[in-house]
Structure formats: C-alpha cells, structure tokens
PDB file of C-alpha atoms in Angstrom:
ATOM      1  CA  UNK A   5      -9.387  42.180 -20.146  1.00 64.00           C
ATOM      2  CA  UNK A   6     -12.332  42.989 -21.695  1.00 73.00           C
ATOM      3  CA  UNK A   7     -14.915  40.859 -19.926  1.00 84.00           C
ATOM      4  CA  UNK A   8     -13.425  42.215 -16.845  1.00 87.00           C
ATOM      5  CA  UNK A   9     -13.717  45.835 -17.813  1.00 87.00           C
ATOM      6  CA  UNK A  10     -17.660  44.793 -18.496  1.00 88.00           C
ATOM      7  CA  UNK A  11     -18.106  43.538 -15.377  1.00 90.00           C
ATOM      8  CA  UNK A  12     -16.816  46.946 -13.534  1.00 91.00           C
ATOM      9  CA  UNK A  13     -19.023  48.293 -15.509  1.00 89.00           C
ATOM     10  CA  UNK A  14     -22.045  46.932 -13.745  1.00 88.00           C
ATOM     11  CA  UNK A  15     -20.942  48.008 -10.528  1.00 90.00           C
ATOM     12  CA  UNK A  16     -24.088  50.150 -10.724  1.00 90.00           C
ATOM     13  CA  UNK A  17     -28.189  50.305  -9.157  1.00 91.00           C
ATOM     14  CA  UNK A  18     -28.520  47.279  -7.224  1.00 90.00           C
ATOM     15  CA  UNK A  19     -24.563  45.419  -7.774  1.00 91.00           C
ATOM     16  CA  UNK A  20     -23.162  48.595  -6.356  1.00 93.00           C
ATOM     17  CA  UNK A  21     -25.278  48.857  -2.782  1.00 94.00           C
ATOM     18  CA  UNK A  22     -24.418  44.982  -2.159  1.00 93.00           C
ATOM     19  CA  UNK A  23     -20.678  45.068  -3.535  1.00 94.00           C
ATOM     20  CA  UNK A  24     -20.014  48.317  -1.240  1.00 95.00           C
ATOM     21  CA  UNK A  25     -21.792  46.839   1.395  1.00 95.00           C
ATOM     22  CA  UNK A  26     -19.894  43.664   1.531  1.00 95.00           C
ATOM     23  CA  UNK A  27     -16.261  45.570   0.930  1.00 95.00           C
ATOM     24  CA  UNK A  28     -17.099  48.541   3.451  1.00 95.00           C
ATOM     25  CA  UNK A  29     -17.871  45.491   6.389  1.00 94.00           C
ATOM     26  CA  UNK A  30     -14.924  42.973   5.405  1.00 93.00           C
ATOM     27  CA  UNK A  31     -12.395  46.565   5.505  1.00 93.00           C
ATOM     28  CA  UNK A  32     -13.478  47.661   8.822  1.00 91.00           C
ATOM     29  CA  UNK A  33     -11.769  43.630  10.201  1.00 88.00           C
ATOM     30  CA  UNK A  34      -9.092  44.463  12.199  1.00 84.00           C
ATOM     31  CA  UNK A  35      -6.203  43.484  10.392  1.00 85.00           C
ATOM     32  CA  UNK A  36      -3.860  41.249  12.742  1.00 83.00           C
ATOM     33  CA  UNK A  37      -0.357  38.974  11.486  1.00 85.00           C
ATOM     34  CA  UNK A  38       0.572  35.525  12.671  1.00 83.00           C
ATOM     35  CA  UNK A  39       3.017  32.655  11.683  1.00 84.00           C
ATOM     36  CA  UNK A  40       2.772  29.266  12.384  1.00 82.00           C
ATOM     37  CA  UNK A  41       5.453  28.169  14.821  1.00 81.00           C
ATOM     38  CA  UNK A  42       8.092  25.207  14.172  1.00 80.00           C
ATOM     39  CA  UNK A  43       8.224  22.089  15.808  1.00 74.00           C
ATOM     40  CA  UNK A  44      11.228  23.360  17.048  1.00 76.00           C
ATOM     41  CA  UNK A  45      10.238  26.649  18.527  1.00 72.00           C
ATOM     42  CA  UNK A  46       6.547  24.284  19.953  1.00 65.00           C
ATOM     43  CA  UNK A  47       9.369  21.961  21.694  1.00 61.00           C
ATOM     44  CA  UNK A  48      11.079  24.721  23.306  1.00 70.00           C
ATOM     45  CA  UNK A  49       8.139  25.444  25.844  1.00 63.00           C
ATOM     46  CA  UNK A  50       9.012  29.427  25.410  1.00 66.00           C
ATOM     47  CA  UNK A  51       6.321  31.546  25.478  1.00 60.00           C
ATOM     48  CA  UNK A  52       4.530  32.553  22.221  1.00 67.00           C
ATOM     49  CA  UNK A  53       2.285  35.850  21.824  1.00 70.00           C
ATOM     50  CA  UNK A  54      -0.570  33.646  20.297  1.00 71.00           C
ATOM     51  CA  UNK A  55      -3.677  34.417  19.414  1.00 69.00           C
ATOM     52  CA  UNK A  56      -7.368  34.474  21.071  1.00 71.00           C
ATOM     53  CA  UNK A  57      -9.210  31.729  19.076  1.00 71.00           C
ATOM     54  CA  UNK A  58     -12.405  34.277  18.099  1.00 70.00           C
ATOM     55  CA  UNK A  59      -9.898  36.426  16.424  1.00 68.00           C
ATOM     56  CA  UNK A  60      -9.300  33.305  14.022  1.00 75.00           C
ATOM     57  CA  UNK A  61     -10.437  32.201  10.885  1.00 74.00           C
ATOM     58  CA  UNK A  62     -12.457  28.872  11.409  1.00 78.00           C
ATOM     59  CA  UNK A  63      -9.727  26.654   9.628  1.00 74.00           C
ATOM     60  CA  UNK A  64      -7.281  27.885  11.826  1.00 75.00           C
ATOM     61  CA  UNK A  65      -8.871  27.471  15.024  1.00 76.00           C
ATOM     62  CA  UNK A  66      -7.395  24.045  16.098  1.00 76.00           C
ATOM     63  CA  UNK A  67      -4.098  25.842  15.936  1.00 71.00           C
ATOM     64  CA  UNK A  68      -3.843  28.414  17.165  1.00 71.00           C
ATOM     65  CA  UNK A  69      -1.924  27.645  20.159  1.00 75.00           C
ATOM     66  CA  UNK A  70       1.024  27.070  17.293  1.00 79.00           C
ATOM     67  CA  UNK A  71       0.820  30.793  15.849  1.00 82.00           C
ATOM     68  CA  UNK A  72       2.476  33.691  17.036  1.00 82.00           C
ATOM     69  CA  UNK A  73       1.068  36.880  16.397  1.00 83.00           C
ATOM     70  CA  UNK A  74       3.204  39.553  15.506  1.00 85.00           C
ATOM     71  CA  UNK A  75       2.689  43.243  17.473  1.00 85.00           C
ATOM     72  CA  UNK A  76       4.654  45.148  14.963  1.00 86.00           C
ATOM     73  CA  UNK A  77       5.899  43.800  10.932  1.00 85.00           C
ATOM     74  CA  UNK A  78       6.534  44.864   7.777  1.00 84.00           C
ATOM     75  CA  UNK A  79       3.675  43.799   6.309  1.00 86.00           C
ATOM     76  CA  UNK A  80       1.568  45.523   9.195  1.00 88.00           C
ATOM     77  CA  UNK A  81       3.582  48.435   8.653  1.00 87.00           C
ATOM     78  CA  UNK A  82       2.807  48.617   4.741  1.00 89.00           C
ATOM     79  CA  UNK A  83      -0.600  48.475   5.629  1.00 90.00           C
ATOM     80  CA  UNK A  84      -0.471  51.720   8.063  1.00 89.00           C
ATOM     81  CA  UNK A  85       0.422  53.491   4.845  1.00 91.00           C
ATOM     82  CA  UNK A  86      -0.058  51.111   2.270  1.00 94.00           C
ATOM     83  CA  UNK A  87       1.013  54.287  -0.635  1.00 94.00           C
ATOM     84  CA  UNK A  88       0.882  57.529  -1.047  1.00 93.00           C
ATOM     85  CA  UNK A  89      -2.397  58.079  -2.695  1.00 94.00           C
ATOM     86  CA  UNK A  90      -4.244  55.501  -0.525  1.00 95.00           C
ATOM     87  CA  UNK A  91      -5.051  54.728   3.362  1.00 95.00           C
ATOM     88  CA  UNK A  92      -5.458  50.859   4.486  1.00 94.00           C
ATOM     89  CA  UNK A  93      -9.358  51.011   4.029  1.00 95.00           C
ATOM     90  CA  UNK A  94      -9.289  52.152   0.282  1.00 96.00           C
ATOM     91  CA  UNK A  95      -7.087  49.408  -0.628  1.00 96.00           C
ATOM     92  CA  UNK A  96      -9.546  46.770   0.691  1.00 96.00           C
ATOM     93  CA  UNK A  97     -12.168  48.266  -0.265  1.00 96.00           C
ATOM     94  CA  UNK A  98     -11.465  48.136  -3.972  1.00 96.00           C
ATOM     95  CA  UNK A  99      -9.857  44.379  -3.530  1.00 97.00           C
ATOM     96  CA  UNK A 100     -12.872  43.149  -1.857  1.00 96.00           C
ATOM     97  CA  UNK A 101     -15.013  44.840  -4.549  1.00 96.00           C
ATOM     98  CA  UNK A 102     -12.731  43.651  -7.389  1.00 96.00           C
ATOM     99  CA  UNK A 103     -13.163  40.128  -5.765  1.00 96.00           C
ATOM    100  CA  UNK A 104     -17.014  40.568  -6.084  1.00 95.00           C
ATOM    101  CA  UNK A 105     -16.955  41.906  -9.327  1.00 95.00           C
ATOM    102  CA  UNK A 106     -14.120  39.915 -11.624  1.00 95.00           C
ATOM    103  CA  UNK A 107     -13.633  37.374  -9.518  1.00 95.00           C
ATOM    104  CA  UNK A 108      -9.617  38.591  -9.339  1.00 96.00           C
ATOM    105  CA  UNK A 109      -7.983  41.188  -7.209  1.00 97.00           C
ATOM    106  CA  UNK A 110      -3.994  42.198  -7.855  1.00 97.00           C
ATOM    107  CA  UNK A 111      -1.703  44.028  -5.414  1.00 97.00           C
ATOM    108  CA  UNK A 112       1.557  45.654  -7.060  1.00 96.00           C
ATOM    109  CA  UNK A 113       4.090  45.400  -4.287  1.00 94.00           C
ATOM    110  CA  UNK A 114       7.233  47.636  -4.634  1.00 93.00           C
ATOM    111  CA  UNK A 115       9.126  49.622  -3.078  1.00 91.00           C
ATOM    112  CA  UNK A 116       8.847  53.481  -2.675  1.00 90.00           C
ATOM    113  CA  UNK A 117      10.369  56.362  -0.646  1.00 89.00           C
ATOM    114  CA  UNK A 118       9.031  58.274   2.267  1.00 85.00           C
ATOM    115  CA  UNK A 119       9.323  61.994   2.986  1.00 85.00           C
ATOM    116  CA  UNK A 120      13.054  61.455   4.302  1.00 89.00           C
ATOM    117  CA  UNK A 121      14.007  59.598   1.312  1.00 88.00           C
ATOM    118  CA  UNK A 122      14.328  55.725   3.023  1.00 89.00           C
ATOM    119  CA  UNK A 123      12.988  52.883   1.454  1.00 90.00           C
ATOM    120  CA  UNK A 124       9.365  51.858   2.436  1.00 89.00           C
ATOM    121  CA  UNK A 125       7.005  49.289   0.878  1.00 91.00           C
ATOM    122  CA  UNK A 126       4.306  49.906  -0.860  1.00 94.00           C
ATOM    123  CA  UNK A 127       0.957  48.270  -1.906  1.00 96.00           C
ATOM    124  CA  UNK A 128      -1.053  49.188  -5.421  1.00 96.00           C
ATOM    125  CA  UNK A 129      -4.495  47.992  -6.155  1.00 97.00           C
ATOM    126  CA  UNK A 130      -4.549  47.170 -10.087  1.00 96.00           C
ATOM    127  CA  UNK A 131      -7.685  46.248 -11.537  1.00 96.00           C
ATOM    128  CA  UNK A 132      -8.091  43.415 -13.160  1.00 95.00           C
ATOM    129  CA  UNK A 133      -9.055  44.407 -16.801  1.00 93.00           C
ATOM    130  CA  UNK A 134      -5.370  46.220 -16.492  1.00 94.00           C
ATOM    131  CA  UNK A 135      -3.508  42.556 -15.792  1.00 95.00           C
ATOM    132  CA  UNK A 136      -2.584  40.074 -18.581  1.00 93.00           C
ATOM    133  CA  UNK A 137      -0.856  36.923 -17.145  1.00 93.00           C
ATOM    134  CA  UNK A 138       1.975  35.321 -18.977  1.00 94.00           C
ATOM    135  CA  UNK A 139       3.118  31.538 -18.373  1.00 93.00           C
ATOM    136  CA  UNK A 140       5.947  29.680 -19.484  1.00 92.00           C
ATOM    137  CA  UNK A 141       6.582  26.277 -20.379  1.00 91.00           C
ATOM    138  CA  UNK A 142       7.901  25.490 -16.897  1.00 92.00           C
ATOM    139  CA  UNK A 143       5.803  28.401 -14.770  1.00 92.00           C
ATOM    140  CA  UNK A 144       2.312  29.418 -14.550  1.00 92.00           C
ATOM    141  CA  UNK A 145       1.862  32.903 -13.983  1.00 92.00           C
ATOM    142  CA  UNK A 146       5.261  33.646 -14.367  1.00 93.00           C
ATOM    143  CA  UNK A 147       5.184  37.459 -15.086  1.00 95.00           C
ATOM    144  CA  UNK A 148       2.245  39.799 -15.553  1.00 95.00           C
ATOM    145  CA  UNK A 149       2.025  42.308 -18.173  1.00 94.00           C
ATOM    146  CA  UNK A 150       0.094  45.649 -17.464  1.00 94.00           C
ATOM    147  CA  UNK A 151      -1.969  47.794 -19.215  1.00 91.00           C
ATOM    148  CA  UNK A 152      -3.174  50.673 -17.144  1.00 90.00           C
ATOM    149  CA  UNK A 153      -6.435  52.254 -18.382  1.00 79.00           C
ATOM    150  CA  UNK A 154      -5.945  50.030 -21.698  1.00 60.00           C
ATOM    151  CA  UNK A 155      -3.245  52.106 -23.194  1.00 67.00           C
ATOM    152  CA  UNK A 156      -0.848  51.076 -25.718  1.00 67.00           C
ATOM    153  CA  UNK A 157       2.168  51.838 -23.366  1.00 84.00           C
ATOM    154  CA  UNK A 158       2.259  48.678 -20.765  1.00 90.00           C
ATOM    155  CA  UNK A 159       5.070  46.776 -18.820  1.00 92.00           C
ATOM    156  CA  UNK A 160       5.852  43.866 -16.843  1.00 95.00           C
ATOM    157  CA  UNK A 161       6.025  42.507 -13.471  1.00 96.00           C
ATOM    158  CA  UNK A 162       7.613  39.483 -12.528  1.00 95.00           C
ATOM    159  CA  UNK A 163       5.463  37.177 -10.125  1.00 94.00           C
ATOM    160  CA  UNK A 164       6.666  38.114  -6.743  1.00 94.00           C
ATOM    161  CA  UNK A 165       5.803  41.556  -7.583  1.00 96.00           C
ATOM    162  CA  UNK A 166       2.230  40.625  -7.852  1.00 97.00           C
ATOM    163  CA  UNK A 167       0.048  39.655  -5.045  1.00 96.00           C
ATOM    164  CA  UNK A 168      -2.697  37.599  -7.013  1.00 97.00           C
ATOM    165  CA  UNK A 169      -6.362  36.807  -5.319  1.00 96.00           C
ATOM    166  CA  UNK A 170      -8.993  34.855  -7.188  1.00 96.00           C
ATOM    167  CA  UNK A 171     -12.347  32.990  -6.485  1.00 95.00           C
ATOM    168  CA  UNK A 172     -11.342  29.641  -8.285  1.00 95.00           C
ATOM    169  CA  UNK A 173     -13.671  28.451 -10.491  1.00 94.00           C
ATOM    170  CA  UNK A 174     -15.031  24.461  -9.420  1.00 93.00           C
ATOM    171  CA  UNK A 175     -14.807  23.487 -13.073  1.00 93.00           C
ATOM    172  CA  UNK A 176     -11.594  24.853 -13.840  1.00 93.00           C
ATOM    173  CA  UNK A 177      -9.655  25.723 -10.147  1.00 93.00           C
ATOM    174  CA  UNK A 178      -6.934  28.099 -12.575  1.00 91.00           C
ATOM    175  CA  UNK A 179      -9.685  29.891 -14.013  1.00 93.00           C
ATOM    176  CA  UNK A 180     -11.382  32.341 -11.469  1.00 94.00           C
ATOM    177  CA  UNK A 181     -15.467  32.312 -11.049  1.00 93.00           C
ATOM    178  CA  UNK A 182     -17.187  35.839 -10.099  1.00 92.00           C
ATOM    179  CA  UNK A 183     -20.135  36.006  -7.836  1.00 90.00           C
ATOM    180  CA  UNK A 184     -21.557  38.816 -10.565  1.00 86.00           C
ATOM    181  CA  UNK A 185     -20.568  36.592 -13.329  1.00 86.00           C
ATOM    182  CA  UNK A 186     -22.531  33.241 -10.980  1.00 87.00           C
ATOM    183  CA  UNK A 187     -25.262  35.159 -10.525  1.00 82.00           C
ATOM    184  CA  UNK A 188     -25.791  36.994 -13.895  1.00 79.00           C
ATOM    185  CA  UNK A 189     -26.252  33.074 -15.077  1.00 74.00           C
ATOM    186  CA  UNK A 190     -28.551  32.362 -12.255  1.00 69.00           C
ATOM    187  CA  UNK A 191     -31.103  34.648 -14.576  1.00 56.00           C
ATOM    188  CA  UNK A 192     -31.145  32.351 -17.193  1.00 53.00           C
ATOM    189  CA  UNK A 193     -30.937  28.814 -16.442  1.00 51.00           C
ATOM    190  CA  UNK A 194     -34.272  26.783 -16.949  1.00 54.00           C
ATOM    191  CA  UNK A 195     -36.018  26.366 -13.526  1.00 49.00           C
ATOM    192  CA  UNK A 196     -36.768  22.742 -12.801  1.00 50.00           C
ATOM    193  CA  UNK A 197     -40.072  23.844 -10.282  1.00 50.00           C
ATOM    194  CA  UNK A 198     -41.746  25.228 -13.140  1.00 50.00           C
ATOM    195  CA  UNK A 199     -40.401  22.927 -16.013  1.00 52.00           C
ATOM    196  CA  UNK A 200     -38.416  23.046 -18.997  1.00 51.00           C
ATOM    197  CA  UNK A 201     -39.428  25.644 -20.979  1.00 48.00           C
ATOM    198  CA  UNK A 202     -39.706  28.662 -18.377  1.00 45.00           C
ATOM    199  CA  UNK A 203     -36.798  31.164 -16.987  1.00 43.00           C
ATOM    200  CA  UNK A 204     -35.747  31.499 -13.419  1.00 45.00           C
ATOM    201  CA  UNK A 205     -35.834  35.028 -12.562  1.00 44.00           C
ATOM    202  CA  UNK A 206     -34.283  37.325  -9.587  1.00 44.00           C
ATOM    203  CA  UNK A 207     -36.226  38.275  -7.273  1.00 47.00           C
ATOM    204  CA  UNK A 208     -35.541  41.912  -6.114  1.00 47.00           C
ATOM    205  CA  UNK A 209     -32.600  42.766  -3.714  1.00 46.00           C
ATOM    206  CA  UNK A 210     -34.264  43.389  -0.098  1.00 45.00           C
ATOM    207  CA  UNK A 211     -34.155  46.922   0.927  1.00 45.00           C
ATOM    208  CA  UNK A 212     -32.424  46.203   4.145  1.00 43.00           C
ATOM    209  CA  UNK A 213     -29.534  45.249   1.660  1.00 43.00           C
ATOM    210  CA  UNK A 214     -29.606  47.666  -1.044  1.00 39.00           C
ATOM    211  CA  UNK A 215     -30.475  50.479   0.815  1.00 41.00           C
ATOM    212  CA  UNK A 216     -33.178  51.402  -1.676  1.00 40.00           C
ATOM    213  CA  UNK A 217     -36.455  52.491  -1.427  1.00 40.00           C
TER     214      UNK A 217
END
C-alpha cells in the first residue's frame, strides 16, 4: 500500500501530461461487447451480429467471424451509468491512469439502486494503495480487504466482487510491473555505450507529448 500511494504521488510535471494523455485517448475507444460463439451455435448456420474486424483487438482478429456482438447488455448498461458519482469516461480514466501509475487497477462491482428504487449495477474505481489481497491455502486472491484513504476502519470483498487489472511483471507474472516503476529504474542502470561506471539518464519528454513549453 505504501509504495503504491508513492507512486500516485508522482503523478505530477512531466508523469502527469503523459499518464493523462494516454488515459484521456484509450477512454474516448468506443466501448463495444462480444462473446465467442459455441461450436454449437457456429454449426447452426444462424446468423450472428459479428463484428467488423478493425473494430478488433489484433489477437482476436482471426475470429471474429465466431463472436457475436451484443447491441444492448448488462455490462454495457453499467457502463452508461457506471455510479452515481461517476460517468463512463471518469472511470477509465482513473483505471487507465492507475494502470500507468501502480501497475494495478480495481473495480468494486455491486449492486446499487436507481431513482425508482430497482436494482442496478454499479462500478467503483478503488485505488490501489486502498486494496490489500488475501490468499488462502487453496485460493489466490481469494478476498480483498479495503482500506479507503488508509483509515483504520476497512472491510472485505470477496473475489467476484473485485474486478482486478494488472501489468504482470516478466520475472514474477503474480506480481504486477508499473511503467512509472520500469522507467524510474531506467534512470539508474549502468549504460553499456558509455561503460561501466557512468549512469543512463532520461532524456526530456518531447513537447508534442507533454504539452510543455
């Protein structure tokens, strides 16, 4: 918790133009739902809404003629409203920049109530210096306890309350590896063109990026 709380902390100067950047263009993607159809359904020869093959994610290109896309779902509908507090573009915005910044992002998915009083999901953004995970001898990540803001007061979620995104780490895939963290280590690993003893160094952001003078 609190090496993640140090890296939000440098969301700041240089980190925050590029972080923002990055978050504000992968937010804007339209935001579309497909399933992969069974062999069964494939067999049938019935017609399938599926999807146009730009709209696709390069790993999922070869099949997309065995996806249906889905006009209208719950999940799309959660992410109309996703809560009360927050519209679709706030919540990924601050899970792209969590992503950037820890390395983790966390959705809390429950269930709320609209204006007339029926049941509607809901999707919460935690941040990651907030989540603790807890494993068990037979399951990894088998609850999560919270801490919001660090407080003493925290509860629990069980795991299929939590939505859980990470950028695993090569050397440890159950770890997670931020691009801040990757980078703030870039700064101080010898440099081989200039030989053992000197420091690689950063060269300055370019302004097209940062968006500073």
């Amino acid at each position: 918790a609190g090496l993640a709380q140090d890296q939000y902390q440098h969301n700041a100067g240089y980190v925050y133009s590029i972080v923002r950047l990055i978050a504000n263009r992968i937010a804007g993607q339209t935001l579309r739902h497909a399933r992969r159809l069974t062999d069964k359904q494939v067999r049938s020869g019935k017609s399938y809404n599926c999807p146009n093959k730009l709209h696709l994610p390069q790993c999922f290109k070869d099949a997309g003629q065995d996806l249906h896309v889905y006009r209208n779902s719950p999940i799309l509908t959660a992410f109309q409203n996703p809560n009360p507090a927050m519209i679709r573009h706030t919540v990924m915005l601050v899970t792209i920049a969590s992503l950037e910044l820890t390395g983790k992002a966390f959705w809390w998915m429950r269930w709320g109530k609209n204006a007339e009083g029926e049941k509607v999901p809901e999707i919460w953004p935690l941040p990651t210096h907030w989540m603790e995970e807890q494993h068990t001898d037979d399951t990894l990540f088998d609850r999560w306890r919270v801490r919001p803001g660090g407080a003493a007061e925290q509860f629990e979620l069980a795991n299929r309350e939590v939505a859980y995104f990470y950028y695993p780490d090569p050397a440890d895939p159950l770890k997670a590896l931020s691009p801040l963290t990757a980078l703030a280590k870039t700064s101080a690993v010898p440099s081989a063109a200039s030989g053992p003893g000197s420091i690689s160094t950063l060269p300055s952001p370019p302004k097209a990026v940062s968006g500073v003078p």
